[in-house]
Short mmCIF file of C-alpha atoms and ligand atoms in Angstrom, two decimals:
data_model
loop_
_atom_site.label_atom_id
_atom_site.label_comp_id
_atom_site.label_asym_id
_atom_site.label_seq_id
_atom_site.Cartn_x
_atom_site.Cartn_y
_atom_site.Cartn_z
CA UNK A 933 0.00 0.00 0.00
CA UNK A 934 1.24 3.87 -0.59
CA UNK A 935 0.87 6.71 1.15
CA UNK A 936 -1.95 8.49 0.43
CA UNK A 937 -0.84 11.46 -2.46
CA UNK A 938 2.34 9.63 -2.63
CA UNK A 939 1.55 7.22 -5.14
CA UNK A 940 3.13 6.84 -7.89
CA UNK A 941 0.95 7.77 -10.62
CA UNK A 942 -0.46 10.34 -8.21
CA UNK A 943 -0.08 14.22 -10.31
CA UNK A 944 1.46 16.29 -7.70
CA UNK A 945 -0.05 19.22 -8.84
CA UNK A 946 -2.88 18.57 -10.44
CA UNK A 947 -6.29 17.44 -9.21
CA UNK A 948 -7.46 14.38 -8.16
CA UNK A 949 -9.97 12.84 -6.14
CA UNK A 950 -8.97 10.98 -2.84
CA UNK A 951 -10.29 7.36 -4.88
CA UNK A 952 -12.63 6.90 -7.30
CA UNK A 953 -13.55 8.05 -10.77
CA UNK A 954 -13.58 11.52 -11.52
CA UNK A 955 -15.15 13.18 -15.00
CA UNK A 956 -15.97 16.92 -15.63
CA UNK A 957 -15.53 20.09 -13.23
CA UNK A 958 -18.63 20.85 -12.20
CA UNK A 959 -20.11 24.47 -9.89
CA UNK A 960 -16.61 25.97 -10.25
CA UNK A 961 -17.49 29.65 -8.40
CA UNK A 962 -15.55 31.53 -5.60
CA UNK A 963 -17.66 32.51 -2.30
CA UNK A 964 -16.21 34.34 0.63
CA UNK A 965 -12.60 33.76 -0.13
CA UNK A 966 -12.86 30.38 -1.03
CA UNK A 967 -12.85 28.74 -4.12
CA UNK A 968 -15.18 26.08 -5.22
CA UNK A 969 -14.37 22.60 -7.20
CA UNK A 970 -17.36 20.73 -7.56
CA UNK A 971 -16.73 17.26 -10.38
CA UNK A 972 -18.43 14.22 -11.51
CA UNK A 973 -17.49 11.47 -9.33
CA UNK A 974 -17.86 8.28 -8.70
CA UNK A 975 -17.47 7.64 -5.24
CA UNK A 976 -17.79 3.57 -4.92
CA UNK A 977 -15.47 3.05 -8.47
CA UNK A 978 -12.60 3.46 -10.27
CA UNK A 979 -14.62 3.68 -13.36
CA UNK A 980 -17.60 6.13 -14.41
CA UNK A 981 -20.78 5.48 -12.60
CA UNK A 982 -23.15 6.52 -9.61
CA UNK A 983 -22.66 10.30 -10.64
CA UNK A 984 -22.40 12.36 -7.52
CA UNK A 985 -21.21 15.96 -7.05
CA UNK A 986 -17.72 15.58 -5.18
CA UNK A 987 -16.41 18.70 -3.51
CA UNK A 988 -13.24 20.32 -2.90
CA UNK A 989 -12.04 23.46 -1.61
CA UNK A 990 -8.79 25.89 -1.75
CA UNK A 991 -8.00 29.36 -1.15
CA UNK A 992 -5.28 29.34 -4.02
CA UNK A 993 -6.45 27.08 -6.56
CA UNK A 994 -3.67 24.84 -6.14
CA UNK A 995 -4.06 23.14 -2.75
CA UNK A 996 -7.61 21.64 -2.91
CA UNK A 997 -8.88 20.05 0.39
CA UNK A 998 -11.61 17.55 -0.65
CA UNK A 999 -14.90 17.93 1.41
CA UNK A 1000 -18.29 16.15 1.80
CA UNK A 1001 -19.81 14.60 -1.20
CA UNK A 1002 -22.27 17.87 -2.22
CA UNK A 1003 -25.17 15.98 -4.16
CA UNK A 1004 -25.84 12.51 -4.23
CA UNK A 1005 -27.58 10.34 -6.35
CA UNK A 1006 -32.07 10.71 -5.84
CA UNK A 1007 -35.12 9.31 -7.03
CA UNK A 1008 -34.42 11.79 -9.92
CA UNK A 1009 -31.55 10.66 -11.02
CA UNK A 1010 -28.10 10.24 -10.57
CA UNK A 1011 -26.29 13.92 -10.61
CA UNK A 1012 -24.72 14.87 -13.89
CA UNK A 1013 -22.80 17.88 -14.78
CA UNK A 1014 -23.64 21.84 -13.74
CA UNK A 1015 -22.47 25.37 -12.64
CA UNK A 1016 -22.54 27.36 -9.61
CA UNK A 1017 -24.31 30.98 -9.07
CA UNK A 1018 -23.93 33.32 -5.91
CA UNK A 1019 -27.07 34.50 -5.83
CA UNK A 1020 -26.36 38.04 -4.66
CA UNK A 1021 -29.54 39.98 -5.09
CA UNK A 1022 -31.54 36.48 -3.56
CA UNK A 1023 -33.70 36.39 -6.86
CA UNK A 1024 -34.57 32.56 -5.54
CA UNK A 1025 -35.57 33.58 -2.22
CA UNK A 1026 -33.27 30.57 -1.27
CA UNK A 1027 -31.28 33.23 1.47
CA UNK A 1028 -31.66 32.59 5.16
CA UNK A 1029 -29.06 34.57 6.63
CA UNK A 1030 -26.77 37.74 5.90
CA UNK A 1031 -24.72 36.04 3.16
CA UNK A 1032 -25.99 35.59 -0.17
CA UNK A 1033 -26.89 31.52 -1.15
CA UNK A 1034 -25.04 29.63 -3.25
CA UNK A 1035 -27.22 27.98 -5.81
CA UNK A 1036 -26.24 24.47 -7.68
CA UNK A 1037 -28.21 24.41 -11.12
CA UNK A 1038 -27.45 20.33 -12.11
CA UNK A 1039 -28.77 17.53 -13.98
CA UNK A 1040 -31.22 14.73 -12.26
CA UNK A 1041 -29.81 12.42 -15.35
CA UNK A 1042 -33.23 10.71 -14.85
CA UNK A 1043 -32.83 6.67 -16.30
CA UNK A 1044 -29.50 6.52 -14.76
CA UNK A 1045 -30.28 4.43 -11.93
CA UNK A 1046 -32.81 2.02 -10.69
CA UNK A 1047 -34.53 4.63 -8.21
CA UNK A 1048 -35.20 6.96 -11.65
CA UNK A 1049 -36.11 4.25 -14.03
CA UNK A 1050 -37.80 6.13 -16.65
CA UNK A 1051 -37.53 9.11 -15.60
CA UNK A 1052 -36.34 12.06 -17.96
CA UNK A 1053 -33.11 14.38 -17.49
CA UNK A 1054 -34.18 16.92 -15.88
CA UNK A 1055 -32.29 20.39 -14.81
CA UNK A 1056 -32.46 21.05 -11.21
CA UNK A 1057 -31.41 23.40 -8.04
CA UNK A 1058 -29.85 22.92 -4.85
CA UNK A 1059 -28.66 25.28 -2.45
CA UNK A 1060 -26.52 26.57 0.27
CA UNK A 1061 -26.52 29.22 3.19
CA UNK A 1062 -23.83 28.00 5.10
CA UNK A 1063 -20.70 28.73 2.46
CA UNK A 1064 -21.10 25.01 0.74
CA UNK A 1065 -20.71 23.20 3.71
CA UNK A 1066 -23.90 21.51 3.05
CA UNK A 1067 -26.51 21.54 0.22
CA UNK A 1068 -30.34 21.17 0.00
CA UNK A 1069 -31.94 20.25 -2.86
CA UNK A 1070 -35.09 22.94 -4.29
CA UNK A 1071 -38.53 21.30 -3.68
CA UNK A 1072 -40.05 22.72 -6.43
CA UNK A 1073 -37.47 20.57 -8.67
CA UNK A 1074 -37.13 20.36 -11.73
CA UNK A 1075 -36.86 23.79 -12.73
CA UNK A 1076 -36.69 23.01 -16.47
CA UNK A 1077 -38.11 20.32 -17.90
CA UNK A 1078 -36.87 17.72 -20.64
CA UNK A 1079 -36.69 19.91 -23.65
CA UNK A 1080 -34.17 17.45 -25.63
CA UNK A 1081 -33.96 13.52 -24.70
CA UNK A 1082 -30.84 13.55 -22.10
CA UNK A 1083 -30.78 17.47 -22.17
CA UNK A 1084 -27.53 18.33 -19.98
CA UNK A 1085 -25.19 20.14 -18.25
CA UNK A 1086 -26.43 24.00 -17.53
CA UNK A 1087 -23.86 26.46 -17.13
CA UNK A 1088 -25.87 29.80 -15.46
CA UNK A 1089 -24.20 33.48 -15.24
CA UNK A 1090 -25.55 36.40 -13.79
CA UNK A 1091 -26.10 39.08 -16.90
CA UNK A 1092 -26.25 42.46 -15.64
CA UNK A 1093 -27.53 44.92 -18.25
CA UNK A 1094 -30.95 42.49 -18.27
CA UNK A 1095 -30.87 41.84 -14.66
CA UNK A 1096 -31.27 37.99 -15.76
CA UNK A 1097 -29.85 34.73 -15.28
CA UNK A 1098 -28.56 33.16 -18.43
CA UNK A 1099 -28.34 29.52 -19.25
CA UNK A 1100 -26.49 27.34 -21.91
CA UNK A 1101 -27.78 23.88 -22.05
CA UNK A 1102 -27.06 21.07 -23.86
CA UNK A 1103 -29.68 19.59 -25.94
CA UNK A 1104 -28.64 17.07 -27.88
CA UNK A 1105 -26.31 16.12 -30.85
CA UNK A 1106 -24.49 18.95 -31.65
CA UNK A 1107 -27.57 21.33 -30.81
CA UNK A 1108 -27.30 24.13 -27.60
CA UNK A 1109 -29.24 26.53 -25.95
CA UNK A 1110 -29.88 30.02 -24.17
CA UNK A 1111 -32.25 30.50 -21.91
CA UNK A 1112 -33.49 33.37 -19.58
CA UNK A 1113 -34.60 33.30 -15.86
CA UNK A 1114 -34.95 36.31 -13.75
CA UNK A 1115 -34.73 34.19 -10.17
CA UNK A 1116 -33.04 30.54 -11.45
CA UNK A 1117 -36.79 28.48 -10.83
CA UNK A 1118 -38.80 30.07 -14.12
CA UNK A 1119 -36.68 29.61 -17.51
CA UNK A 1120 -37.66 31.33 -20.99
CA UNK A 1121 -36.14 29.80 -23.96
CA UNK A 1122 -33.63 32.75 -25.91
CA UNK A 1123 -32.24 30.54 -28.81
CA UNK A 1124 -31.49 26.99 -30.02
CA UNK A 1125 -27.55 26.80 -31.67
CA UNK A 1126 -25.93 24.17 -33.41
CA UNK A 1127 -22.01 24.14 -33.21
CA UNK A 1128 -21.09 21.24 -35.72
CA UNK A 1129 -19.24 18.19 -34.46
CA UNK A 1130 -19.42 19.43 -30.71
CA UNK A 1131 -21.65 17.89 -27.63
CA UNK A 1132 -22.13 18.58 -24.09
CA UNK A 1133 -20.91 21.07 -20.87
CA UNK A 1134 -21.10 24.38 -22.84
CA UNK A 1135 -19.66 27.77 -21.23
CA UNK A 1136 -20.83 31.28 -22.20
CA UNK A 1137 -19.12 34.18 -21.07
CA UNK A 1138 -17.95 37.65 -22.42
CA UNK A 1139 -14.40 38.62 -22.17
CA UNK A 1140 -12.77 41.95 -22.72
CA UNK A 1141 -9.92 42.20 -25.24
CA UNK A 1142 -6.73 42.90 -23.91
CA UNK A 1143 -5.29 46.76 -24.14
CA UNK A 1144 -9.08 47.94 -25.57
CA UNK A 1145 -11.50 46.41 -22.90
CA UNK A 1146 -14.15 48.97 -24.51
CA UNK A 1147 -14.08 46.25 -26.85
CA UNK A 1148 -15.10 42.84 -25.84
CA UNK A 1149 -16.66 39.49 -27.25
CA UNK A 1150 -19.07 36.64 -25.79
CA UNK A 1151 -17.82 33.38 -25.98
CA UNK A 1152 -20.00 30.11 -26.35
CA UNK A 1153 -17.57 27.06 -25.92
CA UNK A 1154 -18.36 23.76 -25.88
CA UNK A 1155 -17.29 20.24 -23.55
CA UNK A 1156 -13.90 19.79 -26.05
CA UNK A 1157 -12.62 23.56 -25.89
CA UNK A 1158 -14.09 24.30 -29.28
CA UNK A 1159 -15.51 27.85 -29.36
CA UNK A 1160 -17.21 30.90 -31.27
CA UNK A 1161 -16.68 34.37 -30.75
CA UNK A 1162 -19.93 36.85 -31.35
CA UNK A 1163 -22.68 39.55 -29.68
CA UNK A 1164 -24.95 39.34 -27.05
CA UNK A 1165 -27.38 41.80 -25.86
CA UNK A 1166 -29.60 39.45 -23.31
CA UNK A 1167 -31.88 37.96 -25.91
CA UNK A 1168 -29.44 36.67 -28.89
CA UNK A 1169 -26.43 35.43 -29.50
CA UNK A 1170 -24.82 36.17 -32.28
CA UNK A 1171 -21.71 34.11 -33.59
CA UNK A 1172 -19.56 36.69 -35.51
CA UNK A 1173 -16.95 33.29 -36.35
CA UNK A 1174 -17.12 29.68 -37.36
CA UNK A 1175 -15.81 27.25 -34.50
CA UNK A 1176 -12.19 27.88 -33.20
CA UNK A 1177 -9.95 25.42 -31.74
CA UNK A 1178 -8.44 25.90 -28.15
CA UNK A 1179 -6.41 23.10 -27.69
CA UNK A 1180 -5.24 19.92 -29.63
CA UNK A 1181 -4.41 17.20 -27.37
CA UNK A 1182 -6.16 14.16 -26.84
CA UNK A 1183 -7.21 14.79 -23.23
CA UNK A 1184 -9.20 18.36 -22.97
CA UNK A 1185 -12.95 17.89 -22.48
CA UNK A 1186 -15.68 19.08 -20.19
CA UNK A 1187 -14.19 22.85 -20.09
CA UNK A 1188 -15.61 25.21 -17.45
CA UNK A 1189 -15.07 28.79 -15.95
CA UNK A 1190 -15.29 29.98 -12.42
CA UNK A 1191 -18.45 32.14 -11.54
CA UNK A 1192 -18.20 34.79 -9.10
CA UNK A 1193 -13.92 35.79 -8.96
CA UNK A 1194 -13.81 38.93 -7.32
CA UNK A 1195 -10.24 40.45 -9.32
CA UNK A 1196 -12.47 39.47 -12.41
CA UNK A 1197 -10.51 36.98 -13.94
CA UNK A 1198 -11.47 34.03 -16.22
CA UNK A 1199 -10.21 31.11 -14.90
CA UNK A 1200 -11.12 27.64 -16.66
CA UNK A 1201 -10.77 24.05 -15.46
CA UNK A 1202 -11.18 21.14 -17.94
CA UNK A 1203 -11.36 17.41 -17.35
CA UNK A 1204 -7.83 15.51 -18.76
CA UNK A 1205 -10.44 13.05 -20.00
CA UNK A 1206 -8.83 9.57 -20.92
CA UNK A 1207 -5.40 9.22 -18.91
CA UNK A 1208 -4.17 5.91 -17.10
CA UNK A 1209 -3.47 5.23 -13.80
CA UNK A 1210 -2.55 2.10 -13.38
CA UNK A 1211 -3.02 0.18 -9.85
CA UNK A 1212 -4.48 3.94 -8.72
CA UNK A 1213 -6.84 4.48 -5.92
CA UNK A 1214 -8.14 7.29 -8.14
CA UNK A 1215 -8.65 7.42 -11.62
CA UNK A 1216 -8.47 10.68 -13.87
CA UNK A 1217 -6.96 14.12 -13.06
CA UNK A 1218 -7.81 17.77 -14.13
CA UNK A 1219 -6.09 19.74 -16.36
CA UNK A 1220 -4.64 23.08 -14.75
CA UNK A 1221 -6.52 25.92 -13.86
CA UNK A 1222 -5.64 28.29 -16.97
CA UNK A 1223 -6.56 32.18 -17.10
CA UNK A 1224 -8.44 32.96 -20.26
CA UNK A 1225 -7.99 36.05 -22.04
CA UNK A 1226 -8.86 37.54 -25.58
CA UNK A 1227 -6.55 39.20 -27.87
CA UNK A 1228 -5.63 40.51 -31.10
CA UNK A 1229 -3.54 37.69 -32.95
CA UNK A 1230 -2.25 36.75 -37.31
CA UNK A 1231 -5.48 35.21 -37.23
CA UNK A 1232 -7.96 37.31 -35.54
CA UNK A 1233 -9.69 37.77 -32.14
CA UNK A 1234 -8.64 34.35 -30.06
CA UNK A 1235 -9.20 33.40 -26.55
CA UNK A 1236 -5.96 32.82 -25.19
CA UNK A 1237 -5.20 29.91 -22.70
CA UNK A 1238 -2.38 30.27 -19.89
CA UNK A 1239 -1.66 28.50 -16.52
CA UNK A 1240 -2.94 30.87 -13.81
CA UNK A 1241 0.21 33.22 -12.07
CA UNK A 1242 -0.38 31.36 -8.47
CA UNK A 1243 1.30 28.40 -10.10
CA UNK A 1244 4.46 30.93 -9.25
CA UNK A 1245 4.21 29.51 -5.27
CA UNK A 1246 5.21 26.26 -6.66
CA UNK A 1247 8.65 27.31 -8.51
CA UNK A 1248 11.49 25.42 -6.57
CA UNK A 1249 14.64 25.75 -8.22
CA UNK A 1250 15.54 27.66 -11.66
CA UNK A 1251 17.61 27.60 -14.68
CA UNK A 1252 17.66 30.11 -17.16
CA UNK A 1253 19.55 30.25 -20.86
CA UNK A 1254 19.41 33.52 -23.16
CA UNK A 1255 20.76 33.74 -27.02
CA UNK A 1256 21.79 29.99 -27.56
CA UNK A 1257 22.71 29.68 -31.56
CA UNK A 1258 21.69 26.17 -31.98
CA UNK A 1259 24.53 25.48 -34.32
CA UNK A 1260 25.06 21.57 -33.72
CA UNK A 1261 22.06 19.26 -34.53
CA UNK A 1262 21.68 19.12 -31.07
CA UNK A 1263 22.58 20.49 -27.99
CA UNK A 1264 22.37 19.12 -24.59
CA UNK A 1265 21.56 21.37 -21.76
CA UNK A 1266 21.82 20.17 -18.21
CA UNK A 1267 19.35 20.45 -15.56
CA UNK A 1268 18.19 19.28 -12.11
CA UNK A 1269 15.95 16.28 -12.84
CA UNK A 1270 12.63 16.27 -11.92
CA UNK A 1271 8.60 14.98 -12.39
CA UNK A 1272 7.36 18.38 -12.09
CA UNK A 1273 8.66 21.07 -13.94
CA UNK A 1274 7.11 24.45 -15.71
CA UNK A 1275 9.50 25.32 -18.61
CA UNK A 1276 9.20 28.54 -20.90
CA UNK A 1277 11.10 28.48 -24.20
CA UNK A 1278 10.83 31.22 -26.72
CA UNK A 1279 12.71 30.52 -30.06
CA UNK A 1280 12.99 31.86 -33.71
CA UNK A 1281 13.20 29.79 -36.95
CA UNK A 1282 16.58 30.78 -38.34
CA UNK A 1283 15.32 28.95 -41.87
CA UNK A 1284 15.76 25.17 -39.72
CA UNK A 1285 13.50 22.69 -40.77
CA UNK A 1286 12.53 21.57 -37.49
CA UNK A 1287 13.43 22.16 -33.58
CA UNK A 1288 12.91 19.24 -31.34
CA UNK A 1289 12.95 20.11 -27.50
CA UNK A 1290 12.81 17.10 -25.53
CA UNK A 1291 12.52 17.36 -21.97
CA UNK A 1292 11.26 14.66 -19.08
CA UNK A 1293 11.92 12.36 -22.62
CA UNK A 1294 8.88 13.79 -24.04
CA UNK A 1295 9.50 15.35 -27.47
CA UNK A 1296 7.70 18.51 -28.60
CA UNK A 1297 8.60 19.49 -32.61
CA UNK A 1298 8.06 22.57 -34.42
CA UNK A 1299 7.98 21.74 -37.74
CA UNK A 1300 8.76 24.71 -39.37
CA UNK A 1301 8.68 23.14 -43.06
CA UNK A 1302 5.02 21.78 -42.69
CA UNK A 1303 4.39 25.17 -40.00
CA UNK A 1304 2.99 22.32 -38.26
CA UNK A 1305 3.37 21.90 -33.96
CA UNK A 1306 3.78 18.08 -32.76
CA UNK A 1307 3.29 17.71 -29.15
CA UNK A 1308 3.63 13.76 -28.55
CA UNK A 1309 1.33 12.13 -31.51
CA UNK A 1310 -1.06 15.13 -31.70
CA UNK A 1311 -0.33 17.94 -34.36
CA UNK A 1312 -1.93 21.62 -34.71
CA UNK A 1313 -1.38 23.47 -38.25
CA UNK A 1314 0.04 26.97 -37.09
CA UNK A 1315 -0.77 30.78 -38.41
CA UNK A 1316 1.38 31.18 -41.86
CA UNK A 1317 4.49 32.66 -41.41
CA UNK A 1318 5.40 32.19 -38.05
CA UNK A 1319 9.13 32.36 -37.37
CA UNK A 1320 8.87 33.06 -33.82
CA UNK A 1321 7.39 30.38 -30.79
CA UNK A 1322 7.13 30.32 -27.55
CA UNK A 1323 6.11 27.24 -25.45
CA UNK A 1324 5.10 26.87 -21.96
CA UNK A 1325 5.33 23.15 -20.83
CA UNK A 1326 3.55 22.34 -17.75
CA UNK A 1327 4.96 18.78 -16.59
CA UNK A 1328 3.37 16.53 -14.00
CA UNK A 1329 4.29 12.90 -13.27
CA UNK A 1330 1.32 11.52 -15.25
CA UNK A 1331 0.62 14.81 -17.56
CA UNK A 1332 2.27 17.34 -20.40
CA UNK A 1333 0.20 20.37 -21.06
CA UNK A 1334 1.79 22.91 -23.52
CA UNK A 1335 0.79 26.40 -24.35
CA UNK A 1336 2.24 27.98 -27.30
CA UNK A 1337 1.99 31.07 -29.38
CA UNK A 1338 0.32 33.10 -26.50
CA UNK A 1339 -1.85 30.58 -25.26
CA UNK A 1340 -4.44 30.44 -28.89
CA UNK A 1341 -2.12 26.68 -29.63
CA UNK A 1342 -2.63 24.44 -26.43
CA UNK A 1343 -2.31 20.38 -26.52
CA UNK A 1344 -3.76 18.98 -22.98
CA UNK A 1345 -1.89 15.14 -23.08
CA UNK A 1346 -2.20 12.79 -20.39
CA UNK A 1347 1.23 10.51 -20.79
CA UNK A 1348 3.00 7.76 -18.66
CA UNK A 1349 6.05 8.29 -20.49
CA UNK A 1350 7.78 11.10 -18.88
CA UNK A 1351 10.83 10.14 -17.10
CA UNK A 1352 12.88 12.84 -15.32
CA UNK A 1353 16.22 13.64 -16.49
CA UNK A 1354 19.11 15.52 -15.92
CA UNK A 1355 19.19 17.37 -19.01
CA UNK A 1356 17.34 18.63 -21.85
CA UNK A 1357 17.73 18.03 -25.27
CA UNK A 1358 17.35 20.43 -28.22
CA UNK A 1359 17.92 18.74 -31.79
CA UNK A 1360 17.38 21.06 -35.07
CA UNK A 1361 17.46 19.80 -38.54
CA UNK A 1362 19.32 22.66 -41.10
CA UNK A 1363 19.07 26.57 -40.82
CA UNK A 1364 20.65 27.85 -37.65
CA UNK A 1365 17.82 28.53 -35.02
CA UNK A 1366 17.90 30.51 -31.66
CA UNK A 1367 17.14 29.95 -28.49
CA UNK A 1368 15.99 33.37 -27.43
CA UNK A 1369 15.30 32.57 -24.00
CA UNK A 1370 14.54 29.33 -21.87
CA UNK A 1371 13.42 29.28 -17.91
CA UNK A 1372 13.88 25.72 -16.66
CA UNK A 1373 11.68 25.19 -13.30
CA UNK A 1374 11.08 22.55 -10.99
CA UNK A 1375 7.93 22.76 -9.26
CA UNK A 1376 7.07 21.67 -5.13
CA UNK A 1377 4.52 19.04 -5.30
CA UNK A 1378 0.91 20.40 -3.61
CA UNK A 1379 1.28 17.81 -1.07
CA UNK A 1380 4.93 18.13 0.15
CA UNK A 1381 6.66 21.16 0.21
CA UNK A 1382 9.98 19.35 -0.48
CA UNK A 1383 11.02 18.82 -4.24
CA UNK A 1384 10.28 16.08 -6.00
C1 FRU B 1099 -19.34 15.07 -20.16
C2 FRU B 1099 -20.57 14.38 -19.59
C3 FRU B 1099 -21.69 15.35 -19.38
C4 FRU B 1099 -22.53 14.69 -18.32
C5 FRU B 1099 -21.46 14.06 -17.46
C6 FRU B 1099 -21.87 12.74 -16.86
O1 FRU B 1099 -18.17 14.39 -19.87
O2 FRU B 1099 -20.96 13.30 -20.42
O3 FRU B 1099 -22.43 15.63 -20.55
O4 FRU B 1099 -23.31 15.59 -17.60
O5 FRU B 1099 -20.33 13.87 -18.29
O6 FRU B 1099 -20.89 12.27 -15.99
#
């Protein structure tokens, strides 16, 4: 037997339940200087099953202290995926005390279970007046009926020029939908959308764009990071883009933002859906809480992707190289091994064919002939013409996430293959590229302060 956290295949900065199956984030919000992680858990399995609302808590994002199970399975269904609301103004009426009530809109995934045989998916409330210690589930549930066979996952935000709660729901193939409440219980249908080749856990949101923030967008994403950009004045949505990739690794799904962050930022958890843990008490981890942000870029407006600054509390030891001519067809720069490691590299072209940086033995190529980036065996077509990248490599024992030309090029990779090593290797084919800069840091794990 291990240690608890000590595991093995246990990420050391990334979340995980105690045991048990884990899928999407679910009620991400921020309440009286804590911050919220709600997920899809199975809490008797190592596989998917029994959906119930595990809970954890942190005041940094990174150190998450898991908590009492928040919903359990009822005679409605087992509990499938959903947001989080302070309800500041108490439009519910669900507010007992001083402090506003924090309201859980979820799915009763009706059918799931033998108590709900037959029963439709149904969209539901549940609520809280003591900070999310404990939860109590609305009487008058459901609030919204089936509109769609296995109609899912509502993610509610507070819109202010309306005075209204909006939802996004999940109907179902690739269809969507807004909907208006002015206290959570009675819900007006806005619009039906169709985002081709996406399903499930959708996110809507504006964000301002970075140096104009007169100028902003709304963003309706969907469960694998895929989003468009458009208007929204309370009643309609309108996309002003076709879909737009986030992130091209195999393991990104079930993407959600925090409600309720007082400094105002966009913070987004996703689900690393698909890793292996093998002989774990636990199976499946989250990606890293990433800051989203929108900016001018070659291509357009993007949402950009980066790991949130508190991951700076973590930085252990450093190693930093400026202006390396990568002259030889490859260079070897050493290092202090180890699992965890957050690594920025910013290099230019030089007319090479290809740069290969392989660190923790996990190879990441820039293709520069095909303008192509290869993290692992997962590629993403870059903007023509670029002759400058910079990478961000976020390394856990059981993870790679990378984040590359500001954040708009991501690849979220669940691996067992990294092995820590003393060194990193840089191999180019032709051209003579540079190494502009490179910060080489290892990273405490959450649960020990010591290094890895
Ligand atoms: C996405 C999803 C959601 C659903 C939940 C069930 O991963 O399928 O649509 O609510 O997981 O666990």
């Amino acid at each position: 037997m291990y240690t608890e956290f000590a595991e093995p295949y246990r990420p050391q900065f990334h979340f995980t339940a105690r045991k048990g199956w884990l899928n999407d984030p679910n009620g991400l919000v921020y309440y009286q200087g804590t911050y919220h992680l709600f997920f899809q858990h199975n809490p008797s399995g190592n596989e998917w099953g029994n959906m119930t609302w595990g809970h954890a808590i942190s005041t940094d994002l990174i150190h998450w202290e898991q908590t009492a199970h928040a919903l359990l399975p009822d005679s409605m269904g087992t509990m499938f995926s959903g947001s989080a609301v302070v309800d500041w103004h108490n439009t519910a009426g669900f507010q007992t005390g001083k402090s506003p009530a924090l309201v859980l809109i979820y799915t009763a995934a009706g059918g799931t279970s033998p108590e709900s045989e037959g029963k439709p998916f149904t969209q539901c409330l549940a609520y809280s007046n003591d900070g999310g210690k404990t939860f109590t589930k609305f009487t008058g549930n459901p609030v919204l009926p089936e509109l769609a066979p296995e109609n899912r996952d509502p993610k509610v935000i507070w819109h202010e020029p309306s005075q209204k709660w909006i939802m996004a729901l999940y109907l179902q193939g690739e269809e969507f939908a807004l909907l208006s409440s002015p206290n959570l219980k009675e819900w007006t249908m806005l619009q039906r959308l169709s985002l081709p080749g996406c399903m499930e856990c959708p996110d809507f949101f504006e964000l301002p764009l970075k140096g104009n923030p007169d100028i902003s967008r709304w963003v309706f994403m969907a469960a694998n990071g895929q989003y468009l950009l458009g208007e929204f004045d309370g009643h309609f949505f309108k996309a002003e883009t076709a879909l737009i990739s986030s992130d091209w690794g195999k393991n990104f799904y079930a993407t959600q933002t925090f409600s309720d962050i007082p400094d105002g930022r966009r913070i987004q958890m996703a689900w690393m859906r698909g890793g292996e843990y093998p002989g774990m008490p636990f199976n499946q981890q989250m990606g890293f809480p990433c800051e989203l942000g929108l900016e001018e870029t070659p291509e357009g407006i993007r949402v950009c992707r980066r790991p949130i600054q508190e991951i700076e509390t973590l930085w252990d030891q450093s190693f930093e190289w400026n202006t390396v001519l990568l002259e030889q067809d490859e260079i070897v720069l050493p290092v202090s091994p180890s699992s965890l490691l957050d690594v920025e590299i910013q290099l230019e072209s030089g007319n090479a064919d290809m740069i290969t940086m392989v660190v923790n033995k996990l190879p990441v190529t820039w293709n520069i002939r095909d303008n192509q980036l290869e993290v692992l065996d997962c590629s993403a077509s870059l903007p023509p013409h670029t002759n400058t990248l910079d990478l961000r490599l976020l390394i856990d024992r059981t993870s790679l996430e990378v984040f590359s030309l500001g954040g708009t090029h991501n690849f979220s990779c669940c691996t067992l293959e990294a092995i820590p090593e003393p060194f990193i290797l840089l191999k180019k084919r032709g051209g003579t590229p540079l190494l502009s800069r490179m910060i080489f840091r290892t990273l405490q794990s959450i649960y020990n302060p010591k290094k890895e």
